[in-house]
Amino acid sequence: QVQLVESGGGLVQPGGSLRLSCAASGRTISSDVMGWFRQAPGKEREFVAAISGSGSRTASADFLKDRFTISRDNAKNTVYLQMNSLKPEDTAVYYCAGDTGSMSVSASSYDYWGQGTQVTVSS
C-alpha cells in the first residue's frame, strides 16, 4: 500500500517562499509520474505541476509563470515543490499524487494521493 506524506506547508507572507516535500513509502515511485495539485476553499482541485519518473520532463500550470518548480530525488523516494514569490491567491491545500501511466494534468488520471498540506499566504 503506497503512502504519500506531504510536509513543508505553513503560513508565509506575500512574496515569500516555501518548499513542499512529498515522501513516498510502500512503493518505489521512480517509474511513476508525480504531480502536485491544489485546492482552495470553494474551488475545484487544480493542477500545479508534474514530473516524469526520471525527472527529465516537467509540466506546470500556465498561471504559475515559472514561480514554482517541481523536482524529485528518486534515491529518497521524494518529490518536491519549490514555491517562490507566493501570492495570497496561492493559499490552498496542496496535494501530492502519483500516476502509473503517462503524464497528465488531470486529477482523475492519478492513482494515489497524499492527505495534503495547508499553504497560507497572508500578511
XYZ file of C-alpha atoms in Angstrom:
123
model
C 0.000 0.000 0.000
C 1.625 3.216 -1.146
C 1.521 6.166 1.205
C 2.374 9.766 0.352
C 3.091 12.233 3.125
C 3.325 15.924 2.297
C 5.169 18.391 4.505
C 6.551 21.903 4.409
C 3.328 23.861 4.318
C 2.550 26.737 6.631
C 1.943 30.453 6.863
C 4.096 32.721 4.737
C 3.965 36.399 3.818
C 3.295 37.526 0.248
C 6.489 37.376 -1.764
C 7.900 34.625 0.409
C 8.928 31.074 -0.428
C 8.122 27.582 0.724
C 9.403 24.159 -0.238
C 6.937 21.309 -0.074
C 8.083 17.711 0.204
C 6.216 14.533 -0.614
C 7.719 11.373 0.814
C 6.518 8.029 -0.530
C 6.542 4.714 1.273
C 5.301 1.271 0.355
C 6.212 1.721 -3.292
C 9.223 2.816 -5.304
C 7.968 5.810 -7.261
C 10.898 6.159 -9.650
C 8.797 4.905 -12.582
C 5.752 6.969 -11.753
C 4.768 10.409 -12.890
C 4.357 12.538 -9.794
C 2.214 15.621 -9.614
C 1.187 18.438 -7.342
C -2.356 19.742 -7.209
C -4.019 22.322 -5.017
C -7.491 23.072 -3.793
C -8.647 26.363 -2.348
C -11.842 26.666 -0.280
C -14.902 26.545 -2.508
C -12.870 25.748 -5.611
C -12.099 22.633 -7.589
C -8.794 20.852 -7.289
C -6.394 22.212 -9.906
C -3.183 21.029 -11.480
C 0.025 22.714 -10.381
C 2.941 20.703 -11.776
C 4.069 17.218 -12.754
C 7.360 15.444 -13.326
C 8.264 12.266 -15.174
C 9.752 9.273 -13.422
C 13.304 10.112 -14.455
C 12.801 13.807 -13.812
C 13.719 14.681 -17.385
C 10.313 16.129 -18.220
C 8.154 18.527 -16.284
C 4.892 20.328 -16.830
C 3.399 23.213 -14.929
C 0.247 25.280 -14.962
C 0.384 28.400 -17.094
C -0.828 30.626 -14.292
C 2.301 29.897 -12.264
C 4.520 31.951 -14.606
C 7.569 29.950 -13.516
C 7.182 30.793 -9.827
C 7.013 27.123 -8.832
C 9.480 24.341 -9.635
C 8.873 20.623 -9.283
C 11.744 18.210 -8.716
C 12.350 14.733 -7.384
C 15.001 12.646 -5.680
C 14.349 9.022 -6.539
C 17.037 7.857 -4.157
C 14.938 9.345 -1.369
C 11.602 8.392 -2.953
C 10.615 12.032 -2.563
C 9.142 14.771 -4.717
C 9.464 18.496 -4.052
C 7.680 21.698 -4.974
C 9.681 24.889 -4.609
C 7.307 27.829 -4.446
C 8.641 31.375 -4.824
C 7.039 34.809 -4.996
C 3.973 33.478 -3.243
C 0.713 35.374 -3.538
C -2.446 35.312 -1.404
C -4.220 33.506 -4.238
C -1.780 30.604 -3.802
C -3.471 29.833 -0.493
C -4.775 26.258 -0.706
C -4.278 22.708 0.410
C -1.511 21.221 -1.717
C -1.687 17.557 -2.635
C 0.929 15.207 -3.974
C -0.196 12.403 -6.298
C 1.261 9.541 -8.305
C 0.352 8.329 -11.778
C 1.471 4.933 -13.016
C 0.632 5.922 -16.595
C 1.689 8.825 -18.771
C 1.996 12.453 -17.677
C -1.333 14.149 -17.236
C -2.711 17.404 -15.897
C -5.994 15.715 -14.975
C -6.515 14.729 -11.361
C -8.606 11.752 -12.430
C -5.546 10.180 -14.077
C -3.635 9.907 -10.820
C -3.747 6.644 -8.952
C -2.746 7.527 -5.413
C -2.796 10.658 -3.308
C -1.441 12.161 -0.140
C -3.534 13.841 2.526
C -2.382 17.348 1.659
C -0.574 20.187 3.382
C -2.003 23.646 4.012
C -0.276 26.663 2.499
C -1.499 30.068 3.626
C -0.122 33.260 2.118
C -1.074 36.258 4.181
C 0.423 39.334 5.791
